[in-house]
C-alpha cells in the first residue's frame, strides 16, 4: 500500500500553498488554548443536542446509547480549482445516476444494450417493481445525494480523488456540515477574516428551493414537510434541524393521512394538503398497504397518491437500486451511455465477487483487500484485510464462498490524511468527504461537504458509528 497523500504537507514537510495561512496561525496557538476550545465545542454540541444514536450499543442502565460525534478543530482545506473540478464531476455523476434510475423504471435501455446485467437490477433488494412506469417530476429520483469521495496518493506524489460510494436514498450528515461551520466561526472568528472561505450556511435555502421545484406540476405554492421515523432514529437531530432551518413542518407517519388521492397533514388549524415530502424513512416503511404491513412510520395509501402524481417524495421510492455497491462499478459506463461523456470523477477499482474470476482473485488476496457487503452501511459488514485477524479472514472467506454475489472487494486505499487535534497533540488522521448534491430544476451544491475523520491512529474507518469524527471543510474562494 502506498503512503497516504498528506492534504497539508507536500514532500519534505513543505506546507501546501492553500494551507499556508492556516499553518502560520496554528503555529501561534498554545496547546492549552486549543484544548479548551475543543472542550467548549463539546459542551455546546452537547447542550444543543447534536448527538446520534448507536444501534445495538447500550449504556449501563440498558438504554440505547446517544453519542456526540467528535468534532475536530483543524479544518480540511480545499483550493478553489480542485473544488471546481470536483463539482463538475459530482454534477455529471448524479445526473447520470438519475437518468439510470429513470431508465430502470421505464425503457431499460441500458439493460438491452448489455451494459448492466438484468439480474443486477431485478434481483436487487432495492428494486421496486411498484415504480415501473411511474413518472416523477423532471425525471429526478435522487434529489439529495451524498457522494463519498476519497483521495489517494499517486506514484509521483500527487493525489487523485475517487468516488468511494453513492448515497442516493436518505443520505445524512449535512446538519453536521452546517453546525461544524457555525462552531468554527464561533470559536475562531479571526480565521474567517484572514481566509476567504466559501459559505455553506445557505444550504437549507437551496434545499427548500430544490424541493419546491419538484412539486406536482399544478401546484403554485407547494407545501413541503420533512417526514421522520421519530425521535428514536439515529439522525433525528438532523431531521428536526433541517425542518426548522427550512421553516417547514416536521411530521411523523401518524401526522399524515390520505383522502381523495391527496396527502394531508394534521395541524392545529385542521388538515393541510402536502405537496412535497422530504422523507427520511426507508422505502419499506413508507406505506403499510404496499410495503411492510406492520410499519407505523409511514402513511397508508401514500403510494397511490404518489403514482397519481399528486405528491412528490424526495428521494423517490426505488432510488436504492442505484446506490447498491454491486451497481457502483457500472456508474462510469452510465456516464458514457446517458451523457456521451468521459467520467470526470473515477471509481475505486472494484472486484465483483459474483464474477467467478473476480471471486477467485479476492479469495486469493483477502489479506490485502477491503471486502464489503453490497447492502452494508455505516462501516458494518466489511473486512479490512490488512487490519484483520486470521480468524476474521477465515470467517469472511466462508461467508464469501457461501454467498459471493453479496460482496464486492476493493484495494486497501490509503485515504489521505489531514492534521487532527488528538489527545497527544496534532497528528495525521485519515479522512474522506461527503459533498451533498441537490437535483431539482438544476443540479447545485454548496461548496464543501462533511469531512469525516478516523480518530484512531492508523484506522481507515471514518464512520461515526465506528468512532469517527468530523471536521469543517473549507473551500477557498478563487
Tab-separated table of N, CA and C in Angstrom, residues 43-188:
chain	number	residue	atom	x	y	z
A	43	UNK	N	-19.014	21.014	24.809
A	43	UNK	CA	-20.063	21.453	25.734
A	43	UNK	C	-21.250	22.041	24.948
A	44	UNK	N	-20.947	22.842	23.930
A	44	UNK	CA	-22.025	23.472	23.148
A	44	UNK	C	-22.779	22.418	22.351
A	45	UNK	N	-22.056	21.518	21.703
A	45	UNK	CA	-22.722	20.466	20.922
A	45	UNK	C	-23.639	19.626	21.823
A	46	UNK	N	-23.166	19.340	23.034
A	46	UNK	CA	-23.978	18.524	23.941
A	46	UNK	C	-25.226	19.298	24.368
A	47	UNK	N	-25.044	20.603	24.615
A	47	UNK	CA	-26.170	21.430	25.051
A	47	UNK	C	-27.232	21.543	23.950
A	48	UNK	N	-26.768	21.677	22.711
A	48	UNK	CA	-27.694	21.824	21.589
A	48	UNK	C	-28.344	20.473	21.247
A	49	UNK	N	-27.693	19.379	21.667
A	49	UNK	CA	-28.261	18.050	21.413
A	49	UNK	C	-27.838	17.457	20.097
A	50	UNK	N	-26.624	17.814	19.655
A	50	UNK	CA	-26.133	17.291	18.373
A	50	UNK	C	-25.522	15.915	18.621
A	51	UNK	N	-26.400	14.930	18.761
A	51	UNK	CA	-25.951	13.568	19.033
A	51	UNK	C	-26.547	12.630	18.001
A	52	UNK	N	-26.079	11.404	17.992
A	52	UNK	CA	-26.698	10.382	17.153
A	52	UNK	C	-26.791	9.113	17.990
A	53	UNK	N	-27.783	8.298	17.671
A	53	UNK	CA	-27.980	7.052	18.414
A	53	UNK	C	-27.151	5.956	17.777
A	54	UNK	N	-26.555	5.112	18.618
A	54	UNK	CA	-25.773	3.986	18.108
A	54	UNK	C	-26.591	2.722	18.298
A	55	UNK	N	-27.049	2.147	17.185
A	55	UNK	CA	-27.889	0.952	17.280
A	55	UNK	C	-27.079	-0.210	17.840
A	56	UNK	N	-27.695	-0.939	18.780
A	56	UNK	CA	-27.036	-2.129	19.317
A	56	UNK	C	-26.165	-1.816	20.515
A	57	UNK	N	-25.784	-0.529	20.685
A	57	UNK	CA	-24.956	-0.170	21.837
A	57	UNK	C	-25.855	0.197	23.014
A	58	UNK	N	-25.438	-0.181	24.217
A	58	UNK	CA	-26.269	0.066	25.400
A	58	UNK	C	-25.444	0.746	26.488
A	59	UNK	N	-26.103	1.652	27.203
A	59	UNK	CA	-25.485	2.226	28.386
A	59	UNK	C	-25.621	1.233	29.548
A	60	UNK	N	-25.053	1.599	30.696
A	60	UNK	CA	-25.077	0.690	31.842
A	60	UNK	C	-26.503	0.351	32.278
A	61	UNK	N	-27.443	1.287	32.103
A	61	UNK	CA	-28.818	1.020	32.540
A	61	UNK	C	-29.627	0.266	31.490
A	62	UNK	N	-28.947	-0.134	30.390
A	62	UNK	CA	-29.618	-0.925	29.365
A	62	UNK	C	-30.291	-0.097	28.295
A	63	UNK	N	-30.277	1.240	28.454
A	63	UNK	CA	-30.911	2.078	27.430
A	63	UNK	C	-29.965	2.257	26.248
A	64	UNK	N	-30.494	2.735	25.143
A	64	UNK	CA	-29.671	2.954	23.952
A	64	UNK	C	-28.653	4.062	24.191
A	65	UNK	N	-27.572	4.035	23.425
A	65	UNK	CA	-26.500	4.999	23.611
A	65	UNK	C	-26.676	6.196	22.688
A	66	UNK	N	-26.663	7.389	23.273
A	66	UNK	CA	-26.633	8.627	22.495
A	66	UNK	C	-25.198	9.141	22.546
A	67	UNK	N	-24.591	9.348	21.394
A	67	UNK	CA	-23.197	9.785	21.397
A	67	UNK	C	-23.046	11.116	20.689
A	68	UNK	N	-22.046	11.847	21.153
A	68	UNK	CA	-21.635	13.070	20.484
A	68	UNK	C	-20.686	12.654	19.373
A	69	UNK	N	-20.866	13.187	18.183
A	69	UNK	CA	-19.868	12.900	17.139
A	69	UNK	C	-18.675	13.807	17.413
A	70	UNK	N	-17.492	13.236	17.656
A	70	UNK	CA	-16.334	14.083	17.979
A	70	UNK	C	-16.074	15.094	16.855
A	71	UNK	N	-15.816	16.336	17.259
A	71	UNK	CA	-15.572	17.418	16.303
A	71	UNK	C	-14.110	17.817	16.389
A	72	UNK	N	-13.440	17.859	15.246
A	72	UNK	CA	-12.029	18.239	15.238
A	72	UNK	C	-11.892	19.706	14.858
A	73	UNK	N	-10.981	20.395	15.558
A	73	UNK	CA	-10.829	21.839	15.390
A	73	UNK	C	-10.057	22.239	14.134
A	74	UNK	N	-9.315	21.306	13.549
A	74	UNK	CA	-8.458	21.671	12.408
A	74	UNK	C	-9.224	21.404	11.110
A	75	UNK	N	-9.495	22.442	10.315
A	75	UNK	CA	-10.327	22.251	9.129
A	75	UNK	C	-9.598	21.509	8.018
A	76	UNK	N	-10.384	20.942	7.131
A	76	UNK	CA	-9.843	20.380	5.895
A	76	UNK	C	-10.004	21.478	4.845
A	77	UNK	N	-8.920	21.857	4.190
A	77	UNK	CA	-8.938	22.996	3.254
A	77	UNK	C	-8.788	22.485	1.816
A	78	UNK	N	-9.687	22.949	0.937
A	78	UNK	CA	-9.664	22.545	-0.474
A	78	UNK	C	-9.519	23.798	-1.325
A	79	UNK	N	-8.514	23.861	-2.195
A	79	UNK	CA	-8.352	25.051	-3.048
A	79	UNK	C	-9.463	25.131	-4.100
A	80	UNK	N	-9.720	26.342	-4.585
A	80	UNK	CA	-10.840	26.608	-5.498
A	80	UNK	C	-10.791	25.741	-6.753
A	81	UNK	N	-9.613	25.566	-7.343
A	81	UNK	CA	-9.537	24.839	-8.621
A	81	UNK	C	-9.872	23.353	-8.433
A	82	UNK	N	-9.501	22.804	-7.278
A	82	UNK	CA	-9.831	21.394	-7.021
A	82	UNK	C	-11.336	21.233	-6.829
A	83	UNK	N	-11.938	22.167	-6.087
A	83	UNK	CA	-13.383	22.072	-5.870
A	83	UNK	C	-14.149	22.225	-7.178
A	84	UNK	N	-13.698	23.142	-8.020
A	84	UNK	CA	-14.384	23.398	-9.294
A	84	UNK	C	-14.458	22.124	-10.131
A	85	UNK	N	-13.356	21.394	-10.184
A	85	UNK	CA	-13.320	20.146	-10.956
A	85	UNK	C	-14.205	19.077	-10.286
A	86	UNK	N	-14.135	19.006	-8.955
A	86	UNK	CA	-14.939	18.019	-8.230
A	86	UNK	C	-16.429	18.312	-8.421
A	87	UNK	N	-16.791	19.582	-8.370
A	87	UNK	CA	-18.193	19.987	-8.527
A	87	UNK	C	-18.736	19.548	-9.890
A	88	UNK	N	-17.919	19.746	-10.935
A	88	UNK	CA	-18.335	19.315	-12.283
A	88	UNK	C	-18.521	17.795	-12.317
A	89	UNK	N	-17.589	17.085	-11.702
A	89	UNK	CA	-17.652	15.626	-11.681
A	89	UNK	C	-18.853	15.112	-10.916
A	90	UNK	N	-19.186	15.784	-9.807
A	90	UNK	CA	-20.336	15.371	-8.995
A	90	UNK	C	-21.645	15.604	-9.750
A	91	UNK	N	-21.760	16.768	-10.401
A	91	UNK	CA	-22.978	17.075	-11.162
A	91	UNK	C	-23.151	16.065	-12.292
A	92	UNK	N	-22.049	15.734	-12.958
A	92	UNK	CA	-22.097	14.756	-14.056
A	92	UNK	C	-22.549	13.389	-13.550
A	93	UNK	N	-21.986	12.964	-12.436
A	93	UNK	CA	-22.269	11.626	-11.904
A	93	UNK	C	-23.726	11.506	-11.440
A	94	UNK	N	-24.192	12.505	-10.686
A	94	UNK	CA	-25.554	12.441	-10.161
A	94	UNK	C	-26.581	12.539	-11.296
A	95	UNK	N	-26.281	13.333	-12.318
A	95	UNK	CA	-27.171	13.415	-13.484
A	95	UNK	C	-27.288	12.051	-14.153
A	96	UNK	N	-26.152	11.372	-14.336
A	96	UNK	CA	-26.170	10.044	-14.965
A	96	UNK	C	-26.918	9.040	-14.094
A	97	UNK	N	-26.742	9.107	-12.788
A	97	UNK	CA	-27.436	8.183	-11.884
A	97	UNK	C	-28.951	8.401	-11.928
A	98	UNK	N	-29.374	9.658	-11.985
A	98	UNK	CA	-30.805	9.931	-12.101
A	98	UNK	C	-31.363	9.408	-13.425
A	99	UNK	N	-30.582	9.553	-14.503
A	99	UNK	CA	-31.012	9.027	-15.806
A	99	UNK	C	-31.118	7.494	-15.752
A	100	UNK	N	-30.186	6.875	-15.052
A	100	UNK	CA	-30.183	5.416	-14.911
A	100	UNK	C	-31.433	4.942	-14.166
A	101	UNK	N	-31.771	5.607	-13.048
A	101	UNK	CA	-32.935	5.172	-12.268
A	101	UNK	C	-34.209	5.324	-13.105
A	102	UNK	N	-34.302	6.425	-13.842
A	102	UNK	CA	-35.470	6.604	-14.725
A	102	UNK	C	-35.527	5.474	-15.754
A	103	UNK	N	-34.380	5.132	-16.309
A	103	UNK	CA	-34.311	4.073	-17.327
A	103	UNK	C	-34.722	2.714	-16.741
A	104	UNK	N	-34.262	2.433	-15.525
A	104	UNK	CA	-34.597	1.166	-14.856
A	104	UNK	C	-36.111	0.994	-14.752
A	105	UNK	N	-36.799	2.091	-14.420
A	105	UNK	CA	-38.242	2.003	-14.206
A	105	UNK	C	-39.065	2.356	-15.451
A	106	UNK	N	-38.372	2.537	-16.577
A	106	UNK	CA	-39.079	2.817	-17.826
A	106	UNK	C	-38.564	1.913	-18.953
A	107	UNK	N	-37.743	2.446	-19.864
A	107	UNK	CA	-37.386	1.694	-21.088
A	107	UNK	C	-36.345	0.595	-20.872
A	108	UNK	N	-35.506	0.728	-19.848
A	108	UNK	CA	-34.447	-0.252	-19.547
A	108	UNK	C	-33.474	-0.428	-20.727
A	109	UNK	N	-33.132	0.700	-21.312
A	109	UNK	CA	-32.242	0.674	-22.484
A	109	UNK	C	-30.846	0.185	-22.128
A	110	UNK	N	-30.380	0.514	-20.933
A	110	UNK	CA	-29.008	0.138	-20.557
A	110	UNK	C	-28.890	-1.376	-20.394
A	111	UNK	N	-30.002	-2.028	-20.021
A	111	UNK	CA	-30.003	-3.497	-19.917
A	111	UNK	C	-29.984	-4.087	-21.323
A	112	UNK	N	-30.835	-3.532	-22.202
A	112	UNK	CA	-30.896	-4.042	-23.577
A	112	UNK	C	-29.573	-3.843	-24.306
A	113	UNK	N	-28.841	-2.793	-23.914
A	113	UNK	CA	-27.526	-2.538	-24.535
A	113	UNK	C	-26.457	-3.471	-23.982
A	114	UNK	N	-26.815	-4.263	-22.955
A	114	UNK	CA	-25.866	-5.232	-22.402
A	114	UNK	C	-24.822	-4.629	-21.479
A	115	UNK	N	-25.054	-3.387	-21.013
A	115	UNK	CA	-24.034	-2.730	-20.173
A	115	UNK	C	-24.193	-3.059	-18.694
A	116	UNK	N	-25.429	-3.297	-18.260
A	116	UNK	CA	-25.669	-3.704	-16.873
A	116	UNK	C	-26.490	-4.989	-16.916
A	117	UNK	N	-26.016	-6.066	-16.282
A	117	UNK	CA	-26.763	-7.338	-16.312
A	117	UNK	C	-28.144	-7.184	-15.672
A	118	UNK	N	-29.161	-7.767	-16.300
A	118	UNK	CA	-30.544	-7.645	-15.816
A	118	UNK	C	-30.673	-8.110	-14.368
A	119	UNK	N	-29.973	-9.212	-14.011
A	119	UNK	CA	-30.150	-9.743	-12.650
A	119	UNK	C	-29.595	-8.790	-11.590
A	120	UNK	N	-28.639	-7.927	-11.999
A	120	UNK	CA	-28.100	-6.953	-11.047
A	120	UNK	C	-29.186	-5.973	-10.607
A	121	UNK	N	-30.176	-5.790	-11.471
A	121	UNK	CA	-31.269	-4.875	-11.149
A	121	UNK	C	-32.456	-5.626	-10.561
A	122	UNK	N	-32.926	-6.632	-11.274
A	122	UNK	CA	-34.179	-7.278	-10.875
A	122	UNK	C	-34.041	-8.138	-9.615
A	123	UNK	N	-32.810	-8.576	-9.320
A	123	UNK	CA	-32.607	-9.347	-8.086
A	123	UNK	C	-32.094	-8.460	-6.954
A	124	UNK	N	-32.033	-7.162	-7.227
A	124	UNK	CA	-31.558	-6.210	-6.227
A	124	UNK	C	-32.675	-5.959	-5.208
A	125	UNK	N	-32.335	-6.077	-3.933
A	125	UNK	CA	-33.351	-5.912	-2.882
A	125	UNK	C	-33.975	-4.518	-2.905
A	126	UNK	N	-33.272	-3.551	-3.520
A	126	UNK	CA	-33.787	-2.173	-3.531
A	126	UNK	C	-34.615	-1.862	-4.789
A	127	UNK	N	-34.704	-2.810	-5.715
A	127	UNK	CA	-35.538	-2.604	-6.909
A	127	UNK	C	-37.006	-2.657	-6.490
A	128	UNK	N	-37.784	-1.667	-6.900
A	128	UNK	CA	-39.201	-1.593	-6.526
A	128	UNK	C	-40.075	-1.713	-7.771
A	129	UNK	N	-40.607	-2.907	-8.056
A	129	UNK	CA	-41.455	-3.072	-9.238
A	129	UNK	C	-42.658	-2.132	-9.231
A	130	UNK	N	-43.073	-1.680	-8.026
A	130	UNK	CA	-44.205	-0.752	-7.922
A	130	UNK	C	-43.925	0.584	-8.627
A	131	UNK	N	-42.635	0.861	-8.905
A	131	UNK	CA	-42.268	2.136	-9.538
A	131	UNK	C	-42.211	2.039	-11.066
A	132	UNK	N	-42.418	0.854	-11.611
A	132	UNK	CA	-42.361	0.698	-13.072
A	132	UNK	C	-43.399	1.610	-13.738
A	133	UNK	N	-42.919	2.433	-14.667
A	133	UNK	CA	-43.813	3.302	-15.426
A	133	UNK	C	-44.282	4.537	-14.688
A	134	UNK	N	-43.834	4.725	-13.433
A	134	UNK	CA	-44.240	5.920	-12.678
A	134	UNK	C	-43.367	7.096	-13.107
A	135	UNK	N	-44.001	8.186	-13.540
A	135	UNK	CA	-43.245	9.384	-13.921
A	135	UNK	C	-43.095	10.297	-12.713
A	136	UNK	N	-41.878	10.785	-12.487
A	136	UNK	CA	-41.637	11.705	-11.367
A	136	UNK	C	-41.246	13.063	-11.953
A	137	UNK	N	-41.554	14.165	-11.257
A	137	UNK	CA	-41.286	15.500	-11.804
A	137	UNK	C	-39.834	15.678	-12.241
A	138	UNK	N	-39.668	16.091	-13.488
A	138	UNK	CA	-38.333	16.370	-14.021
A	138	UNK	C	-37.463	15.146	-14.197
A	139	UNK	N	-38.040	13.949	-13.989
A	139	UNK	CA	-37.229	12.737	-14.093
A	139	UNK	C	-36.178	12.641	-13.003
A	140	UNK	N	-36.371	13.394	-11.907
A	140	UNK	CA	-35.389	13.392	-10.809
A	140	UNK	C	-35.844	12.409	-9.734
A	141	UNK	N	-34.969	11.469	-9.408
A	141	UNK	CA	-35.263	10.459	-8.386
A	141	UNK	C	-34.484	10.739	-7.103
A	142	UNK	N	-33.196	11.020	-7.260
A	142	UNK	CA	-32.384	11.325	-6.076
A	142	UNK	C	-32.197	12.839	-6.017
A	143	UNK	N	-33.049	13.504	-5.249
A	143	UNK	CA	-32.999	14.967	-5.137
A	143	UNK	C	-31.857	15.397	-4.228
A	144	UNK	N	-31.568	14.560	-3.232
A	144	UNK	CA	-30.471	14.845	-2.298
A	144	UNK	C	-29.524	13.647	-2.341
A	145	UNK	N	-28.334	13.851	-2.854
A	145	UNK	CA	-27.354	12.759	-2.978
A	145	UNK	C	-26.131	13.096	-2.140
A	146	UNK	N	-25.659	12.106	-1.401
A	146	UNK	CA	-24.413	12.276	-0.648
A	146	UNK	C	-23.363	11.363	-1.268
A	147	UNK	N	-22.381	11.949	-1.932
A	147	UNK	CA	-21.386	11.154	-2.668
A	147	UNK	C	-20.086	11.131	-1.867
A	148	UNK	N	-19.648	9.940	-1.468
A	148	UNK	CA	-18.436	9.826	-0.641
A	148	UNK	C	-17.195	9.813	-1.525
A	149	UNK	N	-16.295	10.764	-1.228
A	149	UNK	CA	-15.078	10.972	-2.027
A	149	UNK	C	-13.854	10.737	-1.154
A	150	UNK	N	-12.875	10.037	-1.712
A	150	UNK	CA	-11.597	9.844	-1.006
A	150	UNK	C	-10.470	10.311	-1.923
A	151	UNK	N	-9.332	10.563	-1.328
A	151	UNK	CA	-8.162	10.925	-2.139
A	151	UNK	C	-7.023	9.960	-1.816
A	152	UNK	N	-6.381	9.464	-2.855
A	152	UNK	CA	-5.261	8.540	-2.674
A	152	UNK	C	-4.036	9.104	-3.383
A	153	UNK	N	-2.860	8.694	-2.910
A	153	UNK	CA	-1.604	9.196	-3.476
A	153	UNK	C	-1.279	8.503	-4.791
A	154	UNK	N	-0.721	9.259	-5.721
A	154	UNK	CA	-0.201	8.711	-6.974
A	154	UNK	C	1.301	8.469	-6.826
A	155	UNK	N	1.892	7.659	-7.727
A	155	UNK	CA	3.332	7.384	-7.618
A	155	UNK	C	4.192	8.652	-7.632
A	156	UNK	N	3.710	9.718	-8.332
A	156	UNK	CA	4.517	10.938	-8.417
A	156	UNK	C	4.318	11.862	-7.208
A	157	UNK	N	3.521	11.399	-6.219
A	157	UNK	CA	3.340	12.215	-5.019
A	157	UNK	C	2.100	13.091	-5.051
A	158	UNK	N	1.480	13.221	-6.231
A	158	UNK	CA	0.233	13.991	-6.300
A	158	UNK	C	-0.903	13.125	-5.739
A	159	UNK	N	-2.087	13.689	-5.628
A	159	UNK	CA	-3.222	12.925	-5.114
A	159	UNK	C	-4.388	12.981	-6.080
A	160	UNK	N	-5.144	11.897	-6.191
A	160	UNK	CA	-6.324	11.859	-7.065
A	160	UNK	C	-7.561	11.553	-6.239
A	161	UNK	N	-8.655	12.235	-6.600
A	161	UNK	CA	-9.937	11.984	-5.948
A	161	UNK	C	-10.639	10.804	-6.608
A	162	UNK	N	-11.286	9.988	-5.779
A	162	UNK	CA	-12.082	8.860	-6.271
A	162	UNK	C	-13.436	8.855	-5.556
A	163	UNK	N	-14.454	8.393	-6.263
A	163	UNK	CA	-15.750	8.179	-5.601
A	163	UNK	C	-15.712	6.810	-4.936
A	164	UNK	N	-15.992	6.781	-3.651
A	164	UNK	CA	-15.995	5.523	-2.906
A	164	UNK	C	-17.394	4.917	-2.869
A	165	UNK	N	-18.411	5.792	-2.834
A	165	UNK	CA	-19.779	5.296	-2.633
A	165	UNK	C	-20.776	6.379	-3.032
A	166	UNK	N	-21.926	5.946	-3.585
A	166	UNK	CA	-23.030	6.859	-3.891
A	166	UNK	C	-24.153	6.606	-2.899
A	167	UNK	N	-24.588	7.632	-2.180
A	167	UNK	CA	-25.689	7.502	-1.219
A	167	UNK	C	-26.886	8.271	-1.772
A	168	UNK	N	-27.875	7.531	-2.276
A	168	UNK	CA	-28.972	8.152	-3.012
A	168	UNK	C	-30.330	7.951	-2.362
A	169	UNK	N	-30.391	7.267	-1.246
A	169	UNK	CA	-31.690	7.000	-0.627
A	169	UNK	C	-32.036	8.101	0.365
A	170	UNK	N	-31.472	8.028	1.545
A	170	UNK	CA	-31.717	9.071	2.559
A	170	UNK	C	-30.368	9.468	3.171
A	171	UNK	N	-29.489	10.096	2.369
A	171	UNK	CA	-28.147	10.423	2.885
A	171	UNK	C	-28.220	11.405	4.051
A	172	UNK	N	-27.398	11.153	5.054
A	172	UNK	CA	-27.413	12.024	6.234
A	172	UNK	C	-26.049	12.668	6.433
A	173	UNK	N	-25.998	13.625	7.336
A	173	UNK	CA	-24.729	14.256	7.706
A	173	UNK	C	-24.648	15.734	7.400
A	174	UNK	N	-25.606	16.269	6.628
A	174	UNK	CA	-25.480	17.673	6.225
A	174	UNK	C	-25.620	18.616	7.417
A	175	UNK	N	-26.384	18.215	8.441
A	175	UNK	CA	-26.528	19.087	9.619
A	175	UNK	C	-25.180	19.265	10.320
A	176	UNK	N	-24.349	18.220	10.300
A	176	UNK	CA	-23.021	18.326	10.929
A	176	UNK	C	-22.124	19.268	10.122
A	177	UNK	N	-22.264	19.223	8.785
A	177	UNK	CA	-21.517	20.179	7.951
A	177	UNK	C	-21.856	21.609	8.376
A	178	UNK	N	-23.151	21.893	8.559
A	178	UNK	CA	-23.592	23.247	8.892
A	178	UNK	C	-23.213	23.626	10.317
A	179	UNK	N	-23.385	22.704	11.241
A	179	UNK	CA	-23.055	23.003	12.644
A	179	UNK	C	-21.542	23.124	12.857
A	180	UNK	N	-20.763	22.345	12.111
A	180	UNK	CA	-19.305	22.449	12.229
A	180	UNK	C	-18.835	23.840	11.809
A	181	UNK	N	-19.416	24.359	10.705
A	181	UNK	CA	-19.022	25.695	10.253
A	181	UNK	C	-19.415	26.754	11.281
A	182	UNK	N	-20.630	26.623	11.824
A	182	UNK	CA	-21.090	27.585	12.818
A	182	UNK	C	-20.153	27.580	14.027
A	183	UNK	N	-19.734	26.364	14.419
A	183	UNK	CA	-18.848	26.224	15.576
A	183	UNK	C	-17.486	26.867	15.303
A	184	UNK	N	-16.937	26.629	14.115
A	184	UNK	CA	-15.627	27.212	13.785
A	184	UNK	C	-15.695	28.736	13.776
A	185	UNK	N	-16.787	29.287	13.257
A	185	UNK	CA	-16.913	30.750	13.202
A	185	UNK	C	-17.071	31.330	14.607
A	186	UNK	N	-17.658	30.546	15.485
A	186	UNK	CA	-17.830	30.993	16.878
A	186	UNK	C	-16.508	30.934	17.643
A	187	UNK	N	-15.760	29.830	17.446
A	187	UNK	CA	-14.521	29.641	18.213
A	187	UNK	C	-13.342	30.435	17.648
A	188	UNK	N	-13.292	30.573	16.326
A	188	UNK	CA	-12.123	31.191	15.677
A	188	UNK	C	-12.549	32.252	14.661
